Coordinates of C-alpha atoms in Angstrom, one line a residue:
Chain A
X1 CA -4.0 55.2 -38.4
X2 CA -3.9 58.8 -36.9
X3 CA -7.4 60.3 -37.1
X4 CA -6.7 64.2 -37.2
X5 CA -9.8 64.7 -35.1
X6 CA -10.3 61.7 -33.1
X7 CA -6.2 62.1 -32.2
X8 CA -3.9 64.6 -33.2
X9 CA -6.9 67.6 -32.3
X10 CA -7.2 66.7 -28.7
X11 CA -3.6 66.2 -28.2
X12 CA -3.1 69.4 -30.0
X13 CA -5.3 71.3 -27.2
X14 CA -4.2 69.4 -24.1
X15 CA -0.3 69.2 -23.7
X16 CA -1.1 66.5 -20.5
X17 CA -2.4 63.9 -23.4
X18 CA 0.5 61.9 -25.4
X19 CA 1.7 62.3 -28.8
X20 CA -1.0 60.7 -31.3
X21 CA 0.4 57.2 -32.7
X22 CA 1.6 57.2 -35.8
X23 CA 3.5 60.4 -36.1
X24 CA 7.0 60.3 -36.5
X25 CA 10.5 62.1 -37.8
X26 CA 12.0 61.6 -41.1
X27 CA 13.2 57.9 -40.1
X28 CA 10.9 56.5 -37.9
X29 CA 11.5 57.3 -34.9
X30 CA 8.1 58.6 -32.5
X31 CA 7.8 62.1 -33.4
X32 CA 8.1 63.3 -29.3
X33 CA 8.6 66.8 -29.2
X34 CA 8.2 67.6 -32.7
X35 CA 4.3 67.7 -32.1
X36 CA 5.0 70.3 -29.5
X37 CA 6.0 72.6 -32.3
X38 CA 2.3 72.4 -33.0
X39 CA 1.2 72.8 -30.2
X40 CA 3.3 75.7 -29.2
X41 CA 2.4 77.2 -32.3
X42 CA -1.2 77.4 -31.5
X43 CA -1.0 78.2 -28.1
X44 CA 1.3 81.0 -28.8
X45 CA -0.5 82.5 -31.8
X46 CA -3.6 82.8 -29.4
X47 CA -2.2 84.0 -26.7
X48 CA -0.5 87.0 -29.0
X49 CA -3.6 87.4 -30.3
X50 CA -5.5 88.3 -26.8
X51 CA -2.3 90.6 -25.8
X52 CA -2.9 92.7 -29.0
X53 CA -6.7 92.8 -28.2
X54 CA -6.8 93.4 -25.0
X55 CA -3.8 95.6 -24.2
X56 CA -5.5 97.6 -21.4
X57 CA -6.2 94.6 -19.8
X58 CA -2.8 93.4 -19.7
X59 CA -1.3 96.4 -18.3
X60 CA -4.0 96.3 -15.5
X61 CA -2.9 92.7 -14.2
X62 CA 1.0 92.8 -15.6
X63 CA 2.3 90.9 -18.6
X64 CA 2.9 88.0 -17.0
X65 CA -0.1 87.4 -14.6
X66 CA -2.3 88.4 -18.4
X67 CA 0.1 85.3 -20.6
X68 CA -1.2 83.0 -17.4
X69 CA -5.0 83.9 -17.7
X70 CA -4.5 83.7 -21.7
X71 CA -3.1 80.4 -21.8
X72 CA -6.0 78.9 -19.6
X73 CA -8.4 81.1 -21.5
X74 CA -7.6 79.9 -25.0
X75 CA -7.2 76.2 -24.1
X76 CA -11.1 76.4 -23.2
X77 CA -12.0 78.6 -25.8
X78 CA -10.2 78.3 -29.1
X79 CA -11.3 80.9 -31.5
X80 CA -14.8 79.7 -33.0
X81 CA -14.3 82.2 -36.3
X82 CA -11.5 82.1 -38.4
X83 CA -11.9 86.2 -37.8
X84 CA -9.3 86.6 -35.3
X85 CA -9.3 90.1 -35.1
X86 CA -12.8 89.7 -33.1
X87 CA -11.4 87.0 -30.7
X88 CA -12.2 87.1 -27.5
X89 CA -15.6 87.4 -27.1
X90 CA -16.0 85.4 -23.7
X91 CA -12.9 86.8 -22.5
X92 CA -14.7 89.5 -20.3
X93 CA -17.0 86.1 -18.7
X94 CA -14.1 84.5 -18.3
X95 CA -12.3 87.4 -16.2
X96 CA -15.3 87.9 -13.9
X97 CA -15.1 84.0 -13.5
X98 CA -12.3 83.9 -12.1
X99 CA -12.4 84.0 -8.7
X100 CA -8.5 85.1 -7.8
X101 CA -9.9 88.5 -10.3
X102 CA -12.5 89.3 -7.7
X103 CA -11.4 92.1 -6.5
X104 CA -11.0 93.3 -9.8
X105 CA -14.8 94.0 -10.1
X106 CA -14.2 96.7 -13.5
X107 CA -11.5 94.2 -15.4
X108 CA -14.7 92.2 -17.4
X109 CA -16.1 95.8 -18.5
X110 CA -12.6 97.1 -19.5
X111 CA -12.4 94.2 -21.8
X112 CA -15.8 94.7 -23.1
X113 CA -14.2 98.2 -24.0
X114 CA -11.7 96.6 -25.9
X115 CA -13.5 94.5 -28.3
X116 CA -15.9 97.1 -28.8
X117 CA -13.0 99.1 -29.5
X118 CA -12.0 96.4 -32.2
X119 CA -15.8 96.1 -33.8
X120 CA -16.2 99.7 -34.0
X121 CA -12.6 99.9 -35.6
X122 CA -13.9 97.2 -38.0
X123 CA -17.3 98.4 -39.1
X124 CA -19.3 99.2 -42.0
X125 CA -18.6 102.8 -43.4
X126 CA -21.3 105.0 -43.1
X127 CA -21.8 109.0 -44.8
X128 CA -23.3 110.7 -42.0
X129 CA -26.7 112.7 -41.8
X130 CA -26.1 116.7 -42.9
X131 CA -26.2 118.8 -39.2
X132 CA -28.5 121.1 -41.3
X133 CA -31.0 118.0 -42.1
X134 CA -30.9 117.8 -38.3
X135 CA -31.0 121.3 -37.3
X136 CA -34.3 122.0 -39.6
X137 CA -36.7 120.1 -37.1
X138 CA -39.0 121.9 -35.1
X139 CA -38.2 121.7 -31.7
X140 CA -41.3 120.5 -30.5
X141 CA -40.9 117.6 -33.3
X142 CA -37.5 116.4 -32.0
X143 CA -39.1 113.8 -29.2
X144 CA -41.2 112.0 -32.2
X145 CA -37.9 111.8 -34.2
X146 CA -35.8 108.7 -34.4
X147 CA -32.4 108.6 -35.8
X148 CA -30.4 106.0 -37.2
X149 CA -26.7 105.5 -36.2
X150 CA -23.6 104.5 -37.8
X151 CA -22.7 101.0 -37.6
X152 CA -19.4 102.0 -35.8
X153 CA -20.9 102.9 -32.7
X154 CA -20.6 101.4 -29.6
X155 CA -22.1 101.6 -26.0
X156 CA -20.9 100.2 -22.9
X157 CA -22.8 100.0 -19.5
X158 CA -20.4 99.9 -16.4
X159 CA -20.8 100.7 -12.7
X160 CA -17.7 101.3 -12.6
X161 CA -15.8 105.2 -13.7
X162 CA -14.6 103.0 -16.9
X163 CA -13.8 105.4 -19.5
X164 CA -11.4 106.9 -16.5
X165 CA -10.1 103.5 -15.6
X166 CA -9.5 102.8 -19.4
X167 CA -7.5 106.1 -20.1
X168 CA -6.0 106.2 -16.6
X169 CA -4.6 102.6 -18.1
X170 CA -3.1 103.6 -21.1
X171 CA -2.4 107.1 -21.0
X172 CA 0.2 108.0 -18.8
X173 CA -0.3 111.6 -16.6
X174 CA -4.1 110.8 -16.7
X175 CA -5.4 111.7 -12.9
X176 CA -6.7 108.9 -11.3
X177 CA -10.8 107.9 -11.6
X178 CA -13.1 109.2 -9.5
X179 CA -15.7 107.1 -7.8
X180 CA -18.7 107.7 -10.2
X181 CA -20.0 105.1 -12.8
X182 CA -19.3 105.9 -16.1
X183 CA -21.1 104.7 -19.4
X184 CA -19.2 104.6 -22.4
X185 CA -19.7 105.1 -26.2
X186 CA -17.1 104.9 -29.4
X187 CA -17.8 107.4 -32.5
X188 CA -15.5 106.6 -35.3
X189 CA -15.6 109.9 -37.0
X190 CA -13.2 108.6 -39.6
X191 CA -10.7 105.6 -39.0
X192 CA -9.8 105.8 -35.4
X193 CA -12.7 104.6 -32.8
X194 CA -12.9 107.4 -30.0
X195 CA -14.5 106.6 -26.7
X196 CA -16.3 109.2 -24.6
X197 CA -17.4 108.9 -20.9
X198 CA -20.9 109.2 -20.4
X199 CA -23.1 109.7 -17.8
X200 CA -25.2 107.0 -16.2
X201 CA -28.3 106.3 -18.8
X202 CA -26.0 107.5 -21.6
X203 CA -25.7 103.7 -22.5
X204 CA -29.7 103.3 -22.4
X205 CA -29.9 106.0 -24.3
X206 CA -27.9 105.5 -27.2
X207 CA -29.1 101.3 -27.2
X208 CA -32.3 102.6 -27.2
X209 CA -31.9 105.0 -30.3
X210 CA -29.8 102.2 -31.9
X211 CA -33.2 99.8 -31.8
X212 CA -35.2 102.4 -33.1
X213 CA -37.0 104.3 -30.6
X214 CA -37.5 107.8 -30.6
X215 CA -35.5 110.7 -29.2
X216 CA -38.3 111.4 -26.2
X217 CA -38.6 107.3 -25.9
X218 CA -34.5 107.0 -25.2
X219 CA -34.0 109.9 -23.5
X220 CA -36.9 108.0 -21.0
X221 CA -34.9 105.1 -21.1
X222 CA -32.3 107.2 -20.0
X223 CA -33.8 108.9 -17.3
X224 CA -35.2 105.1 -15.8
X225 CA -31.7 105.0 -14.7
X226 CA -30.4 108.4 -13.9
X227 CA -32.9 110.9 -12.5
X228 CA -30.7 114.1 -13.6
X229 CA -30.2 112.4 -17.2
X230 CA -29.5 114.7 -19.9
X231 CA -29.5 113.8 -23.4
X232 CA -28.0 117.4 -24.8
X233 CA -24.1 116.4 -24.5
X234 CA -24.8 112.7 -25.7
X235 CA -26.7 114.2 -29.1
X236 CA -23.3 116.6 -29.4
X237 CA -20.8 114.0 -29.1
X238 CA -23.0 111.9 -32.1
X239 CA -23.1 114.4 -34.1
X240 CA -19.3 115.6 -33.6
X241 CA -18.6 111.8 -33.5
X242 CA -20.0 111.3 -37.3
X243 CA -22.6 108.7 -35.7
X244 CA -25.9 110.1 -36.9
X245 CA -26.8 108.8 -40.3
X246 CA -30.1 109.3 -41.1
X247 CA -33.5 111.3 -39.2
X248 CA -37.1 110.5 -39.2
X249 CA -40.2 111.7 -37.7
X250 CA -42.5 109.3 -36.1
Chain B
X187 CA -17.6 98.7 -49.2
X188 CA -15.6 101.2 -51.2
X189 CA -15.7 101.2 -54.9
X190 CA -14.0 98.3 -56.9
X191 CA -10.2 98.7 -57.1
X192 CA -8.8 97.5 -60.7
X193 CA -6.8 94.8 -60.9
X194 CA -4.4 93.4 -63.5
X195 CA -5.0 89.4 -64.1
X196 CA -1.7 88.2 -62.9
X197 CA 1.2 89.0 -60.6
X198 CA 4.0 90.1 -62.2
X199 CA 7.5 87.8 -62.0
X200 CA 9.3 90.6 -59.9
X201 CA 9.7 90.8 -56.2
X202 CA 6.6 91.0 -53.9
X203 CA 6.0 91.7 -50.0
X204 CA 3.5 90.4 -47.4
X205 CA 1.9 93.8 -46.5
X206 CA 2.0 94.9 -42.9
X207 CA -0.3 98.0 -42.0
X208 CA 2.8 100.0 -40.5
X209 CA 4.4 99.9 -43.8
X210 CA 1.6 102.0 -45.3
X211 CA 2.9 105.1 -45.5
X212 CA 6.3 103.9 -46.4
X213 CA 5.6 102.2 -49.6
X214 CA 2.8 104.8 -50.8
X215 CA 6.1 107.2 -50.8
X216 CA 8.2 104.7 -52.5
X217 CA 7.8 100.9 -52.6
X218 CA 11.3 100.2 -54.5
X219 CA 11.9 97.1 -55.7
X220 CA 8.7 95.9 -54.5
X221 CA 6.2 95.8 -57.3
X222 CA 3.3 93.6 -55.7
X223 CA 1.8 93.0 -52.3
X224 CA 0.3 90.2 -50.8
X225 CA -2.7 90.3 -48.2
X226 CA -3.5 87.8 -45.4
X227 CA -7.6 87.6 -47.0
X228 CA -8.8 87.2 -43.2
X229 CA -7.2 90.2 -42.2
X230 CA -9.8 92.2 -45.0
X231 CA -12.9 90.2 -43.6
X232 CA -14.0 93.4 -41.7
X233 CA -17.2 95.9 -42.9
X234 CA -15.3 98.7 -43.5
X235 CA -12.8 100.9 -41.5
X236 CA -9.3 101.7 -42.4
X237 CA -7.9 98.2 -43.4
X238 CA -10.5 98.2 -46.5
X239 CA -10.0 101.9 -47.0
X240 CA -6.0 101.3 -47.4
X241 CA -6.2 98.3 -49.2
X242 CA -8.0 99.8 -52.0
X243 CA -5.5 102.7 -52.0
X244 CA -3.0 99.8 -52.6
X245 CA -5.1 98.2 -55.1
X246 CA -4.5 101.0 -57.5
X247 CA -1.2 101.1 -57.4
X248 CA -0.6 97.3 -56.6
X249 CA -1.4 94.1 -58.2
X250 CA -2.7 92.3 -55.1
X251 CA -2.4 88.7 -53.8
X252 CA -4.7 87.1 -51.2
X253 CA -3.7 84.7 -49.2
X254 CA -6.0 82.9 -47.4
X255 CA -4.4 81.5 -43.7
X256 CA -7.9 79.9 -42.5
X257 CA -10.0 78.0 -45.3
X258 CA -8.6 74.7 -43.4
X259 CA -9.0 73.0 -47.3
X260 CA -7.3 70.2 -45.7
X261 CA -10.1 69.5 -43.0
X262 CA -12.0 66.2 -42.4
X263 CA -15.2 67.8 -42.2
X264 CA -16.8 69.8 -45.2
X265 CA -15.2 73.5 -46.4
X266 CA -16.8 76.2 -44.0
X267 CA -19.4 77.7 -46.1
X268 CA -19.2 81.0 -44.6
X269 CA -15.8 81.8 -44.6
X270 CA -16.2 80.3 -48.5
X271 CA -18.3 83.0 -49.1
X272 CA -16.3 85.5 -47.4
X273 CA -13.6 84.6 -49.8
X274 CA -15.9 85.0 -52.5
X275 CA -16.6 88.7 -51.5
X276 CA -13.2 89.5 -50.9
X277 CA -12.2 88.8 -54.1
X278 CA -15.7 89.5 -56.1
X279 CA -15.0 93.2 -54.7
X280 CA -10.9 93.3 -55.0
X281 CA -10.6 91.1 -58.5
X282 CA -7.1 89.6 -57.2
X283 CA -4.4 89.1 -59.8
X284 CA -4.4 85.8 -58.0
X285 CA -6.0 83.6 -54.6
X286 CA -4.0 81.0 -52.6
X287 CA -4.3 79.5 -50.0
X288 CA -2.0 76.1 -47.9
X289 CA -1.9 72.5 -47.9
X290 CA -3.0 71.8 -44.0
X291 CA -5.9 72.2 -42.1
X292 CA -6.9 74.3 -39.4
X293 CA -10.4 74.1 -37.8
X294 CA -12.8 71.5 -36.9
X295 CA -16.6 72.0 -36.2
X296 CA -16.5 75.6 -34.6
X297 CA -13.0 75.6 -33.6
X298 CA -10.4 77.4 -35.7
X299 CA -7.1 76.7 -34.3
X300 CA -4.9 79.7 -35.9
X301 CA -2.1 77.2 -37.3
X302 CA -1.7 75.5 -40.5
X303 CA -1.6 71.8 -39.4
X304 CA 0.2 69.1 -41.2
X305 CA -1.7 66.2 -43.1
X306 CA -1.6 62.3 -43.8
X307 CA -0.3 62.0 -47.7
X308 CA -2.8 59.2 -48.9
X309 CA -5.2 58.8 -51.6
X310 CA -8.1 59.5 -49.0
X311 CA -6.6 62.8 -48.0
X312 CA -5.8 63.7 -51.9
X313 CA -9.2 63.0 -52.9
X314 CA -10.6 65.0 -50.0
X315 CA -8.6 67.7 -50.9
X316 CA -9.2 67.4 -54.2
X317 CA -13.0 68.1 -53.8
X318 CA -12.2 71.1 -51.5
X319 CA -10.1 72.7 -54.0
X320 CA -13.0 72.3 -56.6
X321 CA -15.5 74.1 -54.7
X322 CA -12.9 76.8 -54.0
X323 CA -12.6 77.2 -57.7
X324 CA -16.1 76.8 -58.2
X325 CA -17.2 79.3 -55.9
X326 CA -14.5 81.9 -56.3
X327 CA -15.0 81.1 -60.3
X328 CA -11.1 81.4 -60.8
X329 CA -7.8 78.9 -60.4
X330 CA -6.2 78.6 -56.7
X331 CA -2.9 78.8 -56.1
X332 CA -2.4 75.4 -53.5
X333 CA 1.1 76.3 -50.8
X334 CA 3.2 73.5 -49.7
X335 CA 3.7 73.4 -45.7
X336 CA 6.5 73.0 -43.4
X337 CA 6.4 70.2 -41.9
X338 CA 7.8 69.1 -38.3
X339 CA 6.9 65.6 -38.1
X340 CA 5.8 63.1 -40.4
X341 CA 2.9 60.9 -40.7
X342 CA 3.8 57.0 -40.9
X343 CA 0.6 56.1 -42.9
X344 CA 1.9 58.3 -45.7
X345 CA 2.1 56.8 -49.3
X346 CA 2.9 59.6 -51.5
X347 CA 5.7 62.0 -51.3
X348 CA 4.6 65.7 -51.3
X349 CA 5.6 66.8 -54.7
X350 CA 3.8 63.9 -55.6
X351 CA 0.3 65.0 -53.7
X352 CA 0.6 68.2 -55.2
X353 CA 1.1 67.3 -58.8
X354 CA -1.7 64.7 -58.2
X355 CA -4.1 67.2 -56.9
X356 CA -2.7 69.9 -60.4
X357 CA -3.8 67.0 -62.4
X358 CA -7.3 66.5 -61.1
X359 CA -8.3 70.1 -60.3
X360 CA -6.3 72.1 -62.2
X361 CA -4.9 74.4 -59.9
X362 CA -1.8 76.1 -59.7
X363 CA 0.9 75.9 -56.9
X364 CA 2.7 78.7 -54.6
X365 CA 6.1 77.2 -53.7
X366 CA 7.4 78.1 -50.4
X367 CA 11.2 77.6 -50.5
X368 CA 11.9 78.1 -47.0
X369 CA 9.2 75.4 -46.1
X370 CA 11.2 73.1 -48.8
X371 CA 14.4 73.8 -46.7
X372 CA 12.6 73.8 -43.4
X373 CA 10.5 70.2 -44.0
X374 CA 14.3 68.7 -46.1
X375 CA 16.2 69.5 -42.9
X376 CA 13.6 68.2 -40.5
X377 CA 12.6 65.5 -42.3
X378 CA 16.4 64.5 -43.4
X379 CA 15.4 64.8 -47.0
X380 CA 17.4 66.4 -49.9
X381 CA 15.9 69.7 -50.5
X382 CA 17.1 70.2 -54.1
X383 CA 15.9 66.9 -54.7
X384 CA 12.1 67.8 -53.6
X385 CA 12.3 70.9 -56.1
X386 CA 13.6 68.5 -59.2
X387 CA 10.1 66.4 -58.3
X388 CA 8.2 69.5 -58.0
X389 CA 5.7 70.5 -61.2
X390 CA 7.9 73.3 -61.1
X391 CA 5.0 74.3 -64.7
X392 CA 2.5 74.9 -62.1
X393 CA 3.8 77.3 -59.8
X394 CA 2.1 80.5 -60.3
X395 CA 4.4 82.1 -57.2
X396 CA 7.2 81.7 -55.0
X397 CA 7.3 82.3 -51.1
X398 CA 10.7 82.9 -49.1
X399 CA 10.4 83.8 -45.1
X400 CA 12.9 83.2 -42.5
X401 CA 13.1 80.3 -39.7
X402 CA 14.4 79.7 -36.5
X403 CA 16.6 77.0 -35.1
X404 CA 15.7 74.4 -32.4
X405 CA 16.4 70.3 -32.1
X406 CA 14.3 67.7 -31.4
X407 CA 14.9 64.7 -28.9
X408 CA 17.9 63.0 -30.0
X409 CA 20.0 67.0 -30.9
X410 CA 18.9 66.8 -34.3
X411 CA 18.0 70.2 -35.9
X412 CA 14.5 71.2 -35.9
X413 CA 13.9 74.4 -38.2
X414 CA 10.7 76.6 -37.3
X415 CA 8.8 78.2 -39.7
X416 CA 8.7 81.4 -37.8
X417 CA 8.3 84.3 -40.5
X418 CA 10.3 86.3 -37.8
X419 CA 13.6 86.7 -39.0
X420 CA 15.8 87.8 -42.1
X421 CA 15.6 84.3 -44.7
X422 CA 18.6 82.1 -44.0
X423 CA 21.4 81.9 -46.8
X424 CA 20.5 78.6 -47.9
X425 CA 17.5 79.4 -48.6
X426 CA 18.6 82.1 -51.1
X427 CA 20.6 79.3 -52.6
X428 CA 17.4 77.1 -53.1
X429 CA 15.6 79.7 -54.1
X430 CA 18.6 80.4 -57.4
X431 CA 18.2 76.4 -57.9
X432 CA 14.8 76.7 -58.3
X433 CA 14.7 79.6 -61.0
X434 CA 16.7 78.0 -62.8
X435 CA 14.3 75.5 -63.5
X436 CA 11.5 77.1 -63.6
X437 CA 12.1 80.3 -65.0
X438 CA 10.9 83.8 -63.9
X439 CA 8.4 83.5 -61.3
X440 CA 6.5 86.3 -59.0
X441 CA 9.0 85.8 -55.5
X442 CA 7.4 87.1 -52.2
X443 CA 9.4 87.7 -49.3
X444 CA 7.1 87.1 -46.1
X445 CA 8.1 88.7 -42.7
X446 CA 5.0 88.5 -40.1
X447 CA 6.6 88.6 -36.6
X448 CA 8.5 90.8 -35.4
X449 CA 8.1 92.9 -38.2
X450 CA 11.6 95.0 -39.0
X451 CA 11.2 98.9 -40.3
X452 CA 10.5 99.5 -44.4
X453 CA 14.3 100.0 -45.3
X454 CA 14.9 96.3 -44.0
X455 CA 12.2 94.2 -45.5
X456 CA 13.2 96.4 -48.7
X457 CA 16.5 95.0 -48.6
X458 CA 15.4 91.5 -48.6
X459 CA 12.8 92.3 -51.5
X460 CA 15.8 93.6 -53.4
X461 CA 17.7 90.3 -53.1
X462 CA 14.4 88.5 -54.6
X463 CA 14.7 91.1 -57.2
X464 CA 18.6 90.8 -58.2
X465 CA 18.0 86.8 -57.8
X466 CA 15.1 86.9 -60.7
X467 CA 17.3 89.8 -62.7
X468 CA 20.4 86.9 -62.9
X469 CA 18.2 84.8 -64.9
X470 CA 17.9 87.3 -67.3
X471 CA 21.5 86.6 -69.0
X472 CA 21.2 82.9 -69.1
X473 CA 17.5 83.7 -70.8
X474 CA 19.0 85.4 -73.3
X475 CA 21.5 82.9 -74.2
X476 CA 18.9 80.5 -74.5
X477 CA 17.1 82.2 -77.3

């Protein structure tokens, strides 16, 4: 008797373990490479599914050196939700695991980019706050304020010029990056997720606002990173960006 | 989400598409012959953004199918709760004119594999089944629609015969059927069975839709043909023969033409829709003769 889990699931996932007993064609004979149509099926569909997720990735190491690094990728890591259009999540681990990546020290945080790119794109909707709402706090209340942000934002931390290694990647004509870090963070003023470079402490900044804290308390949090931090553009680009949802003082 | 879209209760016998994204724009302007759409459900499992924001657009104008590719009902272990009551908000928010979902598992514990995987037919797996599609219906509080597969190899602790299982498991539960004909012709020719034969066993009375997709063409060991169920190519002209002998018995049903890789511009999954749509409009003489 062929136990799907006890035999066919591991063969499935491991093409060095032999066809599961038991399986055959229409007249009896062992079913041989007729599992592989499973098999190929699976590995293929995952492997498709990491190209279209991570297609700045791909570029970056070449189609063919990416299908490798997917194929080992997937048969460790088989998607744990049947939510495909979040798989991937350990993919950036996995890159900066892998020691013949090393000396591609930015490829983990450009795959962050790109499933944060894919949660933002799949958010909640959100109306955003009224610029007037925003606009009619006193200056000297504006530290004590907190904000709340849309559900479609995202930040990510890199020492690495990332936004610039990310556009450089996928838009051609786009100079190449300079040497500074870059945080970045994804508005979705409508349907299509935009990401902005930020400065370093942009990415504290913008977590810290997301937990909760005030303006004055993130813009400290920005500042523990970057002496020179300036919160001014970052507010801008939330508001432009749609991301600001809702004000409070205290 | 978005406001409730209205739906109508059932799909309409007329010719259906499996909605791609990149066709939005093309069948907002004018969807002709296609009068219903069909959603993958775990595409729509999102918070928000543009894929809920064009699929009620579509609702209004569409009666919808969803089409679940992940519920795994034929699993050893229990039904995933969570993706249960994903399915349940999908379709609490949407009101489908009808749920369906495949005969073959896909996940295990926290692995979900992303393939609908072929199953033993015996009375273990028909009463496990059986209990799965009850809780479906249970939760979901409406009748499922249960897909035959394609099959590639076949299991030699099998007892029962497909159409079999699947008039078994209409008897017990009560739930309707979604008949794929190119899976018929796919499983018949890798399997070395008749495939008119499988539709004259079929409970043809249950079938509350009908799937055609194209394959592609490969051998096993010994050179025999092995068809792939690859939902990447035009459907195959026997297919569109099965697909007559089938309406014929069963009368008008709701026909959806599925094309998922390699997805060819508007004007030629049109085409294919309008075949579906000339092969239901034949019936219409021999209908009226009948009465």
């Amino acid at each position: 008797m062929t136990g799907l889990i006890d035999d066919f699931l591991p063969a499935l996932m491991d093409p060095d373990r032999p066809v599961p007993q038991g399986l055959q064609d229409g007249t009896g004979r062992p079913a041989g490479r007729r599992f592989n149509v499973y098999r190929n099926n699976v590995t293929a569909s995952l492997i498709a599914a990491l190209e279209q997720g991570f297609p700045a990735v791909s570029k970056l190491l070449g189609a063919q050196n990416f299908t490798g690094l997917a194929r080992a990728y997937q048969q460790d890591n088989p998607p744990r939700s049947q939510l495909m259009m979040h798989y991937g999540e350990d993919f950036p681990a996995f890159l900066e695991a892998t020691p013949q990546l090393a000396h591609l020290g930015y490829l983990g945080d450009v795959a962050r980019l790109e499933l944060a790119l894919r949660r933002s794109y799949h958010a909640a909707d959100s109306t955003p706050l009224d610029p007037a709402a925003l606009a009619a706090i006193a200056p000297e209340d504006l530290a004590a304020t907190s904000v709340t942000l849309a559900p479609a934002i995202e930040v990510i931390p890199s020492p690495w010029p990332l936004h610039a290694i990310w556009t450089y990647t996928m838009i051609p004509g786009i100079p190449k990056p300079p040497p500074q870090p870059q945080d970045v963070l994804i508005t979705r003023p409508d349907f299509d997720p935009v990401a902005h470079p930020m400065p370093k402490g942009g990415a504290a900044f913008v977590a810290a606002l997301r937990e909760g804290a005030t303006l004055g308390a993130a813009h400290e949090a920005g500042i523990a990173r970057n002496d020179s931090f300036d919160p001014a553009p970052i507010l801008g680009l939330l508001l432009a960006g749609a991301a600001i949802t809702g004000a409070r003082q205290g | 989400m978005t406001t409730a879209p209205q739906q109508t209760r059932t799909l309409p016998a007329a010719a259906g598409i499996g909605y791609k994204p990149q066709h939005y724009s093309d069948i907002i302007a004018d969807a002709r012959p296609v009068q219903w759409l069909e959603i993958h459900a775990e595409n729509y499992m999102g918070d928000g953004g543009r894929p809920l924001a064009q699929l009620r657009h579509l609702a209004d104008r569409f009666p919808i199918s969803v089409h679940g590719v992940g519920l795994s009902i034929g699993g050893e272990g229990p039904l995933d709760r969570d993706h249960l009551a994903r399915l349940k908000q999908l379709c609490d928010w949407l009101q489908p004119a009808s749920f369906s979902e495949h005969l073959a598992w896909s996940s295990h514990d926290s692995a979900f594999l992303n393939d609908l995987l072929p199953l033993p037919y015996t009375d273990a797996t028909i009463a496990r089944l059986a209990d799965h599609i009850d809780q479906v219906q249970d939760k979901l509080g409406r009748r499922m629609l249960l897909e035959n597969p394609s099959s590639y190899l076949a299991f030699a602790e099998s007892t029962w015969a497909e159409p079999d299982v699947l008039r078994e498991l209409t008897r017990r539960t009560g739930c309707g059927l979604l008949l794929d004909v190119n899976n018929v012709f796919v499983s018949a020719t890798n399997l070395g069975f008749d495939p008119r034969a499988y539709v004259d066993a079929f409970p043809l009375d249950a079938v509350g839709e009908i799937h055609l997709g194209g394959h592609d063409t490969d051998e096993d060991d010994h050179g025999a043909p092995l068809l792939i169920d690859s939902h990447g190519a035009a459907i195959a002209d026997p297919v569109w023969t099965l697909l007559d002998h089938v309406l014929a018995r069963s009368g008008p049903r709701p026909v959806l033409v599925e094309w998922d890789n390699d997805v060819p511009d508007w004007p030629v999954l049109a085409a294919e829709a309008q075949r579906a749509a000339e092969a239901l409009a034949k019936l219409r003489p021999a209908l009226r003769a009948a009465s």
